[in-house]
PDB file of C-alpha atoms in Angstrom:
ATOM      1  CA  MET S   1      49.719  52.149 124.595  1.00  0.00           C
ATOM      2  CA  ARG S   2      48.565  54.844 122.225  1.00  0.00           C
ATOM      3  CA  LEU S   3      46.314  55.537 119.254  1.00  0.00           C
ATOM      4  CA  ILE S   4      48.056  55.844 115.887  1.00  0.00           C
ATOM      5  CA  SER S   5      47.050  56.260 112.270  1.00  0.00           C
ATOM      6  CA  ILE S   6      47.196  52.913 110.491  1.00  0.00           C
ATOM      7  CA  ASN S   7      49.702  54.508 108.117  1.00  0.00           C
ATOM      8  CA  GLU S   8      52.097  55.026 111.049  1.00  0.00           C
ATOM      9  CA  TYR S   9      52.135  51.339 111.939  1.00  0.00           C
ATOM     10  CA  ASP S  10      55.607  49.800 112.085  1.00  0.00           C
ATOM     11  CA  GLU S  11      55.689  46.008 112.268  1.00  0.00           C
ATOM     12  CA  THR S  12      59.207  46.035 113.711  1.00  0.00           C
ATOM     13  CA  SER S  13      58.465  48.215 116.738  1.00  0.00           C
ATOM     14  CA  MET S  14      54.725  48.009 117.429  1.00  0.00           C
ATOM     15  CA  GLN S  15      52.172  45.412 118.426  1.00  0.00           C
ATOM     16  CA  LEU S  16      48.426  45.620 118.890  1.00  0.00           C
ATOM     17  CA  ALA S  17      47.324  46.728 122.345  1.00  0.00           C
ATOM     18  CA  LYS S  18      43.605  46.259 121.661  1.00  0.00           C
ATOM     19  CA  PRO S  19      41.996  43.630 119.415  1.00  0.00           C
ATOM     20  CA  VAL S  20      40.615  44.414 115.963  1.00  0.00           C
ATOM     21  CA  TYR S  21      37.035  43.234 115.377  1.00  0.00           C
ATOM     22  CA  ASP S  22      34.934  42.536 112.300  1.00  0.00           C
ATOM     23  CA  ALA S  23      31.339  43.682 111.742  1.00  0.00           C
ATOM     24  CA  LYS S  24      29.990  40.757 113.784  1.00  0.00           C
ATOM     25  CA  LEU S  25      32.354  41.675 116.631  1.00  0.00           C
ATOM     26  CA  ARG S  26      34.528  38.628 116.111  1.00  0.00           C
ATOM     27  CA  VAL S  27      38.229  39.118 116.791  1.00  0.00           C
ATOM     28  CA  LEU S  28      40.110  39.598 113.537  1.00  0.00           C
ATOM     29  CA  LEU S  29      43.455  40.273 115.169  1.00  0.00           C
ATOM     30  CA  ALA S  30      44.122  39.718 118.851  1.00  0.00           C
ATOM     31  CA  ALA S  31      46.013  42.040 121.154  1.00  0.00           C
ATOM     32  CA  GLY S  32      49.720  41.284 121.341  1.00  0.00           C
ATOM     33  CA  ASN S  33      50.025  40.475 117.653  1.00  0.00           C
ATOM     34  CA  THR S  34      51.999  42.259 114.989  1.00  0.00           C
ATOM     35  CA  ILE S  35      50.265  42.991 111.686  1.00  0.00           C
ATOM     36  CA  HIS S  36      51.603  41.816 108.351  1.00  0.00           C
ATOM     37  CA  THR S  37      51.475  44.303 105.476  1.00  0.00           C
ATOM     38  CA  LYS S  38      48.750  42.376 103.623  1.00  0.00           C
ATOM     39  CA  TYR S  39      46.518  42.479 106.711  1.00  0.00           C
ATOM     40  CA  LEU S  40      47.078  46.222 107.042  1.00  0.00           C
ATOM     41  CA  GLU S  41      45.713  46.654 103.522  1.00  0.00           C
ATOM     42  CA  ARG S  42      42.701  44.529 104.411  1.00  0.00           C
ATOM     43  CA  LEU S  43      42.014  46.672 107.472  1.00  0.00           C
ATOM     44  CA  LYS S  44      42.113  49.791 105.303  1.00  0.00           C
ATOM     45  CA  GLU S  45      39.609  48.177 102.929  1.00  0.00           C
ATOM     46  CA  VAL S  46      37.072  47.804 105.758  1.00  0.00           C
ATOM     47  CA  LYS S  47      37.592  51.474 106.731  1.00  0.00           C
ATOM     48  CA  ILE S  48      39.730  50.960 109.817  1.00  0.00           C
ATOM     49  CA  SER S  49      42.046  53.970 109.868  1.00  0.00           C
ATOM     50  CA  HIS S  50      43.521  53.847 113.381  1.00  0.00           C
ATOM     51  CA  LEU S  51      44.992  51.246 115.707  1.00  0.00           C
ATOM     52  CA  ILE S  52      45.712  51.133 119.431  1.00  0.00           C
ATOM     53  CA  VAL S  53      49.261  49.873 119.798  1.00  0.00           C
ATOM     54  CA  GLU S  54      52.032  49.259 122.298  1.00  0.00           C
ATOM     55  CA  ASP S  55      55.508  50.572 121.497  1.00  0.00           C
ATOM     56  CA  LYS S  56      58.528  51.886 123.326  1.00  0.00           C
ATOM     57  CA  ILE S  57      57.387  55.511 123.360  1.00  0.00           C
ATOM     58  CA  SER S  58      54.022  54.622 124.914  1.00  0.00           C
ATOM     59  CA  GLU S  59      55.368  52.178 127.492  1.00  0.00           C
ATOM     60  CA  GLY S  60      53.434  52.464 130.741  1.00  0.00           C
ATOM     61  CA  ILE S  61      50.517  54.416 129.258  1.00  0.00           C
ATOM     62  CA  THR S  62      47.386  52.434 130.149  1.00  0.00           C
ATOM     63  CA  LEU S  63      44.643  54.480 128.459  1.00  0.00           C
ATOM     64  CA  GLU S  64      42.597  53.722 131.554  1.00  0.00           C
ATOM     65  CA  GLU S  65      40.455  56.714 130.604  1.00  0.00           C
ATOM     66  CA  LEU S  66      38.983  54.763 127.668  1.00  0.00           C
ATOM     67  CA  LEU S  67      35.766  52.800 128.088  1.00  0.00           C
ATOM     68  CA  ASP S  68      36.633  49.100 128.031  1.00  0.00           C
ATOM     69  CA  MET S  69      36.214  47.501 124.600  1.00  0.00           C
ATOM     70  CA  PRO S  70      33.701  44.759 125.599  1.00  0.00           C
ATOM     71  CA  THR S  71      31.289  47.313 127.072  1.00  0.00           C
ATOM     72  CA  TRP S  72      31.735  49.654 124.112  1.00  0.00           C
ATOM     73  CA  LEU S  73      31.058  46.853 121.632  1.00  0.00           C
ATOM     74  CA  GLU S  74      28.044  45.576 123.565  1.00  0.00           C
ATOM     75  CA  VAL S  75      26.406  49.009 123.481  1.00  0.00           C
ATOM     76  CA  ILE S  76      27.236  49.359 119.768  1.00  0.00           C
ATOM     77  CA  LYS S  77      25.445  46.083 119.024  1.00  0.00           C
ATOM     78  CA  THR S  78      22.408  47.198 121.038  1.00  0.00           C
ATOM     79  CA  VAL S  79      22.209  50.462 119.090  1.00  0.00           C
ATOM     80  CA  GLU S  80      22.586  48.524 115.828  1.00  0.00           C
ATOM     81  CA  LEU S  81      19.757  46.203 116.874  1.00  0.00           C
ATOM     82  CA  SER S  82      17.595  49.246 117.664  1.00  0.00           C
ATOM     83  CA  TYR S  83      18.106  50.554 114.134  1.00  0.00           C
ATOM     84  CA  ASP S  84      17.393  47.124 112.656  1.00  0.00           C
ATOM     85  CA  MET S  85      14.139  46.828 114.605  1.00  0.00           C
ATOM     86  CA  VAL S  86      12.972  50.265 113.524  1.00  0.00           C
ATOM     87  CA  LYS S  87      13.708  49.427 109.891  1.00  0.00           C
ATOM     88  CA  ILE S  88      11.347  46.449 110.020  1.00  0.00           C
ATOM     89  CA  GLN S  89       8.796  48.293 112.182  1.00  0.00           C
ATOM     90  CA  LYS S  90       9.443  46.199 115.269  1.00  0.00           C
ATOM     91  CA  PRO S  91       9.813  47.493 118.861  1.00  0.00           C
ATOM     92  CA  ILE S  92      13.121  48.973 119.990  1.00  0.00           C
ATOM     93  CA  PRO S  93      14.880  46.549 122.417  1.00  0.00           C
ATOM     94  CA  LEU S  94      14.202  48.944 125.261  1.00  0.00           C
ATOM     95  CA  LYS S  95      15.220  46.680 128.137  1.00  0.00           C
ATOM     96  CA  SER S  96      18.660  46.062 126.635  1.00  0.00           C
ATOM     97  CA  LEU S  97      19.012  49.727 125.698  1.00  0.00           C
ATOM     98  CA  LEU S  98      18.238  50.925 129.225  1.00  0.00           C
ATOM     99  CA  GLN S  99      20.629  48.363 130.685  1.00  0.00           C
ATOM    100  CA  CYS S 100      23.346  49.751 128.433  1.00  0.00           C
ATOM    101  CA  VAL S 101      22.514  53.295 129.508  1.00  0.00           C
ATOM    102  CA  GLY S 102      22.713  52.283 133.157  1.00  0.00           C
ATOM    103  CA  ARG S 103      26.082  50.644 132.587  1.00  0.00           C
ATOM    104  CA  LEU S 104      27.485  53.731 130.856  1.00  0.00           C
ATOM    105  CA  ILE S 105      26.283  55.965 133.689  1.00  0.00           C
ATOM    106  CA  VAL S 106      27.948  53.721 136.281  1.00  0.00           C
ATOM    107  CA  GLU S 107      31.205  53.678 134.283  1.00  0.00           C
ATOM    108  CA  MET S 108      31.108  57.460 134.014  1.00  0.00           C
ATOM    109  CA  LYS S 109      30.501  57.901 137.744  1.00  0.00           C
ATOM    110  CA  ILE S 110      33.305  55.653 138.947  1.00  0.00           C
ATOM    111  CA  ARG S 111      35.998  57.258 136.780  1.00  0.00           C
ATOM    112  CA  PRO S 112      37.426  60.773 136.979  1.00  0.00           C
ATOM    113  CA  ILE S 113      37.149  60.880 133.186  1.00  0.00           C
ATOM    114  CA  LEU S 114      35.654  58.433 130.709  1.00  0.00           C
ATOM    115  CA  LEU S 115      36.682  58.687 127.073  1.00  0.00           C
ATOM    116  CA  PRO S 116      35.111  56.907 124.096  1.00  0.00           C
ATOM    117  CA  VAL S 117      37.049  54.462 121.967  1.00  0.00           C
ATOM    118  CA  PRO S 118      37.702  56.267 118.650  1.00  0.00           C
ATOM    119  CA  ILE S 119      35.305  55.024 115.970  1.00  0.00           C
ATOM    120  CA  THR S 120      38.167  54.966 113.487  1.00  0.00           C
ATOM    121  CA  VAL S 121      39.353  51.667 115.051  1.00  0.00           C
ATOM    122  CA  ILE S 122      36.189  49.832 113.997  1.00  0.00           C
ATOM    123  CA  VAL S 123      34.983  48.562 110.631  1.00  0.00           C
ATOM    124  CA  GLY S 124      33.077  51.058 108.506  1.00  0.00           C
ATOM    125  CA  GLU S 125      29.665  49.398 108.656  1.00  0.00           C
ATOM    126  CA  LEU S 126      29.510  49.790 112.441  1.00  0.00           C
ATOM    127  CA  LYS S 127      30.599  53.422 112.587  1.00  0.00           C
ATOM    128  CA  THR S 128      27.066  54.890 112.630  1.00  0.00           C
ATOM    129  CA  TYR S 129      26.337  52.974 115.825  1.00  0.00           C
ATOM    130  CA  ALA S 130      29.769  53.518 117.363  1.00  0.00           C
ATOM    131  CA  HIS S 131      29.335  57.245 116.696  1.00  0.00           C
ATOM    132  CA  ALA S 132      26.072  57.227 118.663  1.00  0.00           C
ATOM    133  CA  VAL S 133      27.785  55.498 121.601  1.00  0.00           C
ATOM    134  CA  ASN S 134      30.683  57.950 121.588  1.00  0.00           C
ATOM    135  CA  VAL S 135      28.357  60.954 121.427  1.00  0.00           C
ATOM    136  CA  THR S 136      26.555  59.511 124.442  1.00  0.00           C
ATOM    137  CA  LEU S 137      29.750  59.034 126.445  1.00  0.00           C
ATOM    138  CA  MET S 138      30.818  62.621 125.863  1.00  0.00           C
ATOM    139  CA  ALA S 139      27.326  63.889 126.637  1.00  0.00           C
ATOM    140  CA  LEU S 140      27.389  62.019 129.948  1.00  0.00           C
ATOM    141  CA  GLN S 141      30.731  63.627 130.814  1.00  0.00           C
ATOM    142  CA  ILE S 142      29.151  67.022 130.193  1.00  0.00           C
ATOM    143  CA  GLY S 143      26.046  66.044 132.157  1.00  0.00           C
ATOM    144  CA  LYS S 144      28.231  65.023 135.090  1.00  0.00           C
ATOM    145  CA  TYR S 145      29.986  68.391 134.976  1.00  0.00           C
ATOM    146  CA  MET S 146      26.571  70.104 134.887  1.00  0.00           C
ATOM    147  CA  GLY S 147      25.523  68.224 138.022  1.00  0.00           C
ATOM    148  CA  TYR S 148      22.707  66.226 136.421  1.00  0.00           C
ATOM    149  CA  ASN S 149      20.968  63.604 138.550  1.00  0.00           C
ATOM    150  CA  ASP S 150      20.480  59.977 137.476  1.00  0.00           C
ATOM    151  CA  LEU S 151      17.130  60.591 135.795  1.00  0.00           C
ATOM    152  CA  GLN S 152      18.516  63.518 133.824  1.00  0.00           C
ATOM    153  CA  LEU S 153      21.561  61.485 132.804  1.00  0.00           C
ATOM    154  CA  ARG S 154      19.342  58.613 131.690  1.00  0.00           C
ATOM    155  CA  ASP S 155      17.110  60.815 129.544  1.00  0.00           C
ATOM    156  CA  LEU S 156      20.151  62.522 128.038  1.00  0.00           C
ATOM    157  CA  ALA S 157      21.853  59.192 127.298  1.00  0.00           C
ATOM    158  CA  VAL S 158      18.797  57.556 125.717  1.00  0.00           C
ATOM    159  CA  GLY S 159      18.305  60.590 123.490  1.00  0.00           C
ATOM    160  CA  CYS S 160      21.972  60.604 122.461  1.00  0.00           C
ATOM    161  CA  LEU S 161      22.163  56.871 121.757  1.00  0.00           C
ATOM    162  CA  LEU S 162      19.172  57.238 119.441  1.00  0.00           C
ATOM    163  CA  HIS S 163      19.707  60.788 118.196  1.00  0.00           C
ATOM    164  CA  ASP S 164      20.074  59.594 114.590  1.00  0.00           C
ATOM    165  CA  ILE S 165      17.449  56.825 114.728  1.00  0.00           C
ATOM    166  CA  GLY S 166      15.452  58.686 112.077  1.00  0.00           C
ATOM    167  CA  LYS S 167      18.139  57.660 109.585  1.00  0.00           C
ATOM    168  CA  ALA S 168      16.795  54.111 109.905  1.00  0.00           C
ATOM    169  CA  VAL S 169      13.710  55.187 107.947  1.00  0.00           C
ATOM    170  CA  THR S 170      14.891  58.065 105.744  1.00  0.00           C
ATOM    171  CA  ASP S 171      17.954  59.009 103.735  1.00  0.00           C
ATOM    172  CA  ASP S 172      16.873  62.659 103.685  1.00  0.00           C
ATOM    173  CA  THR S 173      19.211  64.518 106.030  1.00  0.00           C
ATOM    174  CA  SER S 174      16.711  67.308 106.634  1.00  0.00           C
ATOM    175  CA  LYS S 175      13.976  64.873 107.671  1.00  0.00           C
ATOM    176  CA  HIS S 176      15.772  62.491 110.005  1.00  0.00           C
ATOM    177  CA  PRO S 177      15.368  64.643 113.170  1.00  0.00           C
ATOM    178  CA  GLU S 178      11.568  64.712 112.904  1.00  0.00           C
ATOM    179  CA  GLU S 179      11.419  61.061 111.893  1.00  0.00           C
ATOM    180  CA  GLY S 180      13.525  60.208 114.923  1.00  0.00           C
ATOM    181  CA  PHE S 181      11.283  62.267 117.184  1.00  0.00           C
ATOM    182  CA  ASN S 182       8.188  60.476 115.917  1.00  0.00           C
ATOM    183  CA  ILE S 183       9.788  57.085 116.477  1.00  0.00           C
ATOM    184  CA  LEU S 184      10.868  57.853 120.039  1.00  0.00           C
ATOM    185  CA  ARG S 185       7.740  59.644 121.185  1.00  0.00           C
ATOM    186  CA  SER S 186       5.720  56.594 120.169  1.00  0.00           C
ATOM    187  CA  VAL S 187       7.550  54.545 122.806  1.00  0.00           C
ATOM    188  CA  ARG S 188       5.713  55.108 126.081  1.00  0.00           C
ATOM    189  CA  GLU S 189       8.728  54.285 128.241  1.00  0.00           C
ATOM    190  CA  ILE S 190      11.000  56.844 126.540  1.00  0.00           C
ATOM    191  CA  SER S 191      10.902  60.373 127.936  1.00  0.00           C
ATOM    192  CA  LEU S 192       9.698  63.140 125.652  1.00  0.00           C
ATOM    193  CA  LEU S 193      12.933  64.940 126.556  1.00  0.00           C
ATOM    194  CA  SER S 194      14.904  62.064 125.026  1.00  0.00           C
ATOM    195  CA  ALA S 195      12.750  62.288 121.923  1.00  0.00           C
ATOM    196  CA  HIS S 196      13.506  66.001 121.678  1.00  0.00           C
ATOM    197  CA  VAL S 197      17.229  65.247 121.600  1.00  0.00           C
ATOM    198  CA  ALA S 198      16.586  63.464 118.301  1.00  0.00           C
ATOM    199  CA  PHE S 199      14.289  66.288 117.149  1.00  0.00           C
ATOM    200  CA  GLN S 200      16.531  69.219 118.056  1.00  0.00           C
ATOM    201  CA  HIS S 201      20.146  68.022 117.752  1.00  0.00           C
ATOM    202  CA  HIS S 202      20.570  70.021 114.524  1.00  0.00           C
ATOM    203  CA  GLU S 203      18.954  73.180 115.932  1.00  0.00           C
ATOM    204  CA  THR S 204      21.134  76.107 117.020  1.00  0.00           C
ATOM    205  CA  ILE S 205      20.332  79.033 119.278  1.00  0.00           C
ATOM    206  CA  ASP S 206      20.954  81.519 116.448  1.00  0.00           C
ATOM    207  CA  GLY S 207      17.956  80.141 114.551  1.00  0.00           C
ATOM    208  CA  LEU S 208      20.030  78.783 111.667  1.00  0.00           C
ATOM    209  CA  GLY S 209      19.495  75.109 112.450  1.00  0.00           C
ATOM    210  CA  TYR S 210      16.863  72.636 111.313  1.00  0.00           C
ATOM    211  CA  PRO S 211      14.185  71.322 111.084  1.00  0.00           C
ATOM    212  CA  ARG S 212      12.331  74.190 112.815  1.00  0.00           C
ATOM    213  CA  SER S 213      14.888  77.042 112.989  1.00  0.00           C
ATOM    214  CA  LEU S 214      14.430  77.345 116.736  1.00  0.00           C
ATOM    215  CA  GLU S 215      16.170  80.135 118.637  1.00  0.00           C
ATOM    216  CA  GLY S 216      17.581  80.720 122.110  1.00  0.00           C
ATOM    217  CA  GLN S 217      16.077  78.778 124.987  1.00  0.00           C
ATOM    218  CA  ALA S 218      13.668  76.991 122.647  1.00  0.00           C
ATOM    219  CA  VAL S 219      16.558  74.606 121.935  1.00  0.00           C
ATOM    220  CA  HIS S 220      16.722  72.207 124.885  1.00  0.00           C
ATOM    221  CA  ASP S 221      20.024  71.869 126.742  1.00  0.00           C
ATOM    222  CA  TYR S 222      20.067  68.086 126.178  1.00  0.00           C
ATOM    223  CA  ALA S 223      19.850  68.599 122.424  1.00  0.00           C
ATOM    224  CA  GLN S 224      22.637  71.177 122.509  1.00  0.00           C
ATOM    225  CA  ILE S 225      24.866  68.826 124.524  1.00  0.00           C
ATOM    226  CA  CYS S 226      24.192  66.094 121.977  1.00  0.00           C
ATOM    227  CA  ALA S 227      24.955  68.529 119.153  1.00  0.00           C
ATOM    228  CA  LEU S 228      28.284  69.559 120.661  1.00  0.00           C
ATOM    229  CA  ALA S 229      29.352  65.947 121.159  1.00  0.00           C
ATOM    230  CA  ASN S 230      28.087  65.101 117.670  1.00  0.00           C
ATOM    231  CA  LEU S 231      30.096  67.934 116.128  1.00  0.00           C
ATOM    232  CA  TYR S 232      33.256  66.964 118.009  1.00  0.00           C
ATOM    233  CA  ASP S 233      33.055  63.294 117.062  1.00  0.00           C
ATOM    234  CA  ASN S 234      32.418  64.147 113.411  1.00  0.00           C
ATOM    235  CA  LEU S 235      35.403  66.490 113.373  1.00  0.00           C
ATOM    236  CA  ILE S 236      37.886  63.991 114.794  1.00  0.00           C
ATOM    237  CA  SER S 237      36.481  60.994 112.896  1.00  0.00           C
ATOM    238  CA  ASP S 238      35.408  62.315 109.482  1.00  0.00           C
ATOM    239  CA  GLU S 239      37.450  65.490 109.151  1.00  0.00           C
ATOM    240  CA  GLU S 240      40.553  64.071 110.893  1.00  0.00           C
ATOM    241  CA  PHE S 241      40.899  67.046 113.239  1.00  0.00           C
ATOM    242  CA  SER S 242      43.068  66.455 116.272  1.00  0.00           C
ATOM    243  CA  PRO S 243      41.166  66.655 119.588  1.00  0.00           C
ATOM    244  CA  HIS S 244      42.604  70.079 120.461  1.00  0.00           C
ATOM    245  CA  GLU S 245      41.700  71.422 117.005  1.00  0.00           C
ATOM    246  CA  ALA S 246      38.151  70.098 117.349  1.00  0.00           C
ATOM    247  CA  ILE S 247      37.843  71.753 120.750  1.00  0.00           C
ATOM    248  CA  GLU S 248      38.973  75.043 119.186  1.00  0.00           C
ATOM    249  CA  VAL S 249      36.066  74.687 116.754  1.00  0.00           C
ATOM    250  CA  ILE S 250      33.720  73.987 119.665  1.00  0.00           C
ATOM    251  CA  MET S 251      34.969  77.089 121.465  1.00  0.00           C
ATOM    252  CA  GLY S 252      34.121  79.077 118.361  1.00  0.00           C
ATOM    253  CA  GLN S 253      30.458  78.174 118.907  1.00  0.00           C
ATOM    254  CA  TYR S 254      30.470  79.962 122.288  1.00  0.00           C
ATOM    255  CA  GLY S 255      27.248  81.875 122.840  1.00  0.00           C
ATOM    256  CA  ARG S 256      26.587  82.041 119.110  1.00  0.00           C
ATOM    257  CA  THR S 257      25.505  78.590 118.011  1.00  0.00           C
ATOM    258  CA  TYR S 258      25.227  76.933 121.422  1.00  0.00           C
ATOM    259  CA  ALA S 259      24.662  78.293 124.923  1.00  0.00           C
ATOM    260  CA  GLU S 260      27.746  79.673 126.675  1.00  0.00           C
ATOM    261  CA  GLN S 261      27.450  77.468 129.765  1.00  0.00           C
ATOM    262  CA  LEU S 262      27.200  74.316 127.652  1.00  0.00           C
ATOM    263  CA  VAL S 263      30.247  75.157 125.541  1.00  0.00           C
ATOM    264  CA  GLN S 264      32.135  75.874 128.771  1.00  0.00           C
ATOM    265  CA  ALA S 265      30.994  72.534 130.193  1.00  0.00           C
ATOM    266  CA  PHE S 266      32.150  70.737 127.058  1.00  0.00           C
ATOM    267  CA  VAL S 267      35.596  72.342 127.111  1.00  0.00           C
ATOM    268  CA  LYS S 268      36.010  71.483 130.787  1.00  0.00           C
ATOM    269  CA  SER S 269      34.850  67.879 130.292  1.00  0.00           C
ATOM    270  CA  ILE S 270      36.750  66.708 127.202  1.00  0.00           C
ATOM    271  CA  PRO S 271      40.583  66.686 127.194  1.00  0.00           C
ATOM    272  CA  PRO S 272      42.285  68.407 124.243  1.00  0.00           C
ATOM    273  CA  TYR S 273      45.321  66.128 124.596  1.00  0.00           C
ATOM    274  CA  PRO S 274      44.261  62.536 125.379  1.00  0.00           C
ATOM    275  CA  PRO S 275      46.830  60.075 126.747  1.00  0.00           C
ATOM    276  CA  GLY S 276      49.166  58.838 124.027  1.00  0.00           C
ATOM    277  CA  THR S 277      49.250  62.190 122.203  1.00  0.00           C
ATOM    278  CA  LYS S 278      52.753  63.223 121.115  1.00  0.00           C
ATOM    279  CA  ILE S 279      53.311  66.915 121.769  1.00  0.00           C
ATOM    280  CA  GLN S 280      55.891  69.657 121.413  1.00  0.00           C
ATOM    281  CA  LEU S 281      56.553  72.097 124.240  1.00  0.00           C
ATOM    282  CA  ASN S 282      57.485  75.772 124.116  1.00  0.00           C
ATOM    283  CA  ASP S 283      61.039  74.936 125.227  1.00  0.00           C
ATOM    284  CA  GLY S 284      61.512  72.812 122.088  1.00  0.00           C
ATOM    285  CA  GLN S 285      61.286  69.473 123.888  1.00  0.00           C
ATOM    286  CA  GLU S 286      59.059  66.649 122.676  1.00  0.00           C
ATOM    287  CA  ALA S 287      56.874  64.632 125.025  1.00  0.00           C
ATOM    288  CA  ILE S 288      53.969  62.220 125.175  1.00  0.00           C
ATOM    289  CA  VAL S 289      50.834  62.644 127.289  1.00  0.00           C
ATOM    290  CA  THR S 290      50.682  59.856 129.874  1.00  0.00           C
ATOM    291  CA  ARG S 291      47.446  60.595 131.748  1.00  0.00           C
ATOM    292  CA  ILE S 292      44.835  63.219 132.542  1.00  0.00           C
ATOM    293  CA  GLY S 293      45.580  64.366 136.064  1.00  0.00           C
ATOM    294  CA  SER S 294      44.035  67.142 138.122  1.00  0.00           C
ATOM    295  CA  HIS S 295      43.584  69.557 135.205  1.00  0.00           C
ATOM    296  CA  MET S 296      41.754  68.680 131.970  1.00  0.00           C
ATOM    297  CA  GLN S 297      43.830  71.029 129.811  1.00  0.00           C
ATOM    298  CA  ARG S 298      47.159  70.430 131.599  1.00  0.00           C
ATOM    299  CA  PRO S 299      47.897  66.676 131.474  1.00  0.00           C
ATOM    300  CA  ASP S 300      50.742  64.633 132.877  1.00  0.00           C
ATOM    301  CA  ILE S 301      53.508  64.116 130.299  1.00  0.00           C
ATOM    302  CA  ARG S 302      56.789  62.224 129.748  1.00  0.00           C
ATOM    303  CA  ASN S 303      59.736  63.809 127.960  1.00  0.00           C
ATOM    304  CA  THR S 304      60.653  61.446 125.117  1.00  0.00           C
ATOM    305  CA  SER S 305      64.364  62.272 125.200  1.00  0.00           C
ATOM    306  CA  ASN S 306      65.152  61.909 128.908  1.00  0.00           C
ATOM    307  CA  GLN S 307      62.002  60.037 130.122  1.00  0.00           C
ATOM    308  CA  ILE S 308      61.355  62.617 132.847  1.00  0.00           C
ATOM    309  CA  GLU S 309      57.691  62.682 133.848  1.00  0.00           C
ATOM    310  CA  LEU S 310      55.905  65.736 135.148  1.00  0.00           C
ATOM    311  CA  SER S 311      52.514  67.376 135.449  1.00  0.00           C
ATOM    312  CA  LEU S 312      51.841  70.431 133.302  1.00  0.00           C
ATOM    313  CA  ALA S 313      49.332  71.487 135.952  1.00  0.00           C
ATOM    314  CA  GLU S 314      52.301  71.979 138.280  1.00  0.00           C
ATOM    315  CA  ASN S 315      54.639  73.518 135.699  1.00  0.00           C
ATOM    316  CA  SER S 316      52.994  76.698 134.504  1.00  0.00           C
ATOM    317  CA  THR S 317      55.895  77.853 132.312  1.00  0.00           C
ATOM    318  CA  LEU S 318      55.660  74.796 130.054  1.00  0.00           C
ATOM    319  CA  ILE S 319      53.148  75.235 127.245  1.00  0.00           C
ATOM    320  CA  ILE S 320      51.995  72.792 124.574  1.00  0.00           C
ATOM    321  CA  VAL S 321      52.614  74.486 121.237  1.00  0.00           C
ATOM    322  CA  GLY S 322      51.644  71.641 118.917  1.00  0.00           C
ATOM    323  CA  THR S 323      51.093  67.945 118.363  1.00  0.00           C
ATOM    324  CA  LEU S 324      53.440  65.606 116.518  1.00  0.00           C
TER     325      LEU S 324
END
């Protein structure tokens, strides 16, 4: 299976590998189905721009690195409920939220790499909440690389899941970090560090961020990790950057906008070529990434012309020169 743009979908050669859901998380189209042209147009209308499909070229690719859809959707609904409660000045569903955080941490620990489901496969009205979940998953990958303990991972994850919670009470972009901080610090069971993720996720170490123009070590590491994951997800979702292009942007922040060790941790935690990516090699051959093996930047691939599979980590002369 692989992720494709909805415009690439070919009814004659592809079928859905993952279901398509509506805003209430009901199955619109089940896995295994083909999609008629009129349904494709309907999916575009609800802002679904990508699909996860099975086809001949992606045969055998499992995307086992992706978080399973039921868990992803459950956490999305919990984040949505948190926003809804804040809007009507009711308590955040903290028990459910912490259970979701615990589940994400367990999933992250038992897998060599855990990737988020792209938010472009979900209907538009859920994307704010799906974005928060995906930022959290990437932040946890970075936290694992940094050697964080369970308490640190929990505080990081809670802060990331709710980093934009201020948007539930204000449409003013410049005010949502402080509004979010005030909401979270009022909840006794939420760490002040988690609240500062909401407060500082738009701060940068060069002092050019907001709302307080903090500099250097005044910007907490958790907030910077959230900011890096937030930037990456926005680039691949809103700006339609490929993962490797988005990582190039992240690398450009090295030591200037975000701390060097955190940018390094991000680059070493997030693969530039996820499974299912079609690539071109320096010898002119075309291939598809099959899995992330022992090296984040050097995945396992399958040549699309002769079906030979190999690991780029073990073939140093082969270089990825572009995506297809």
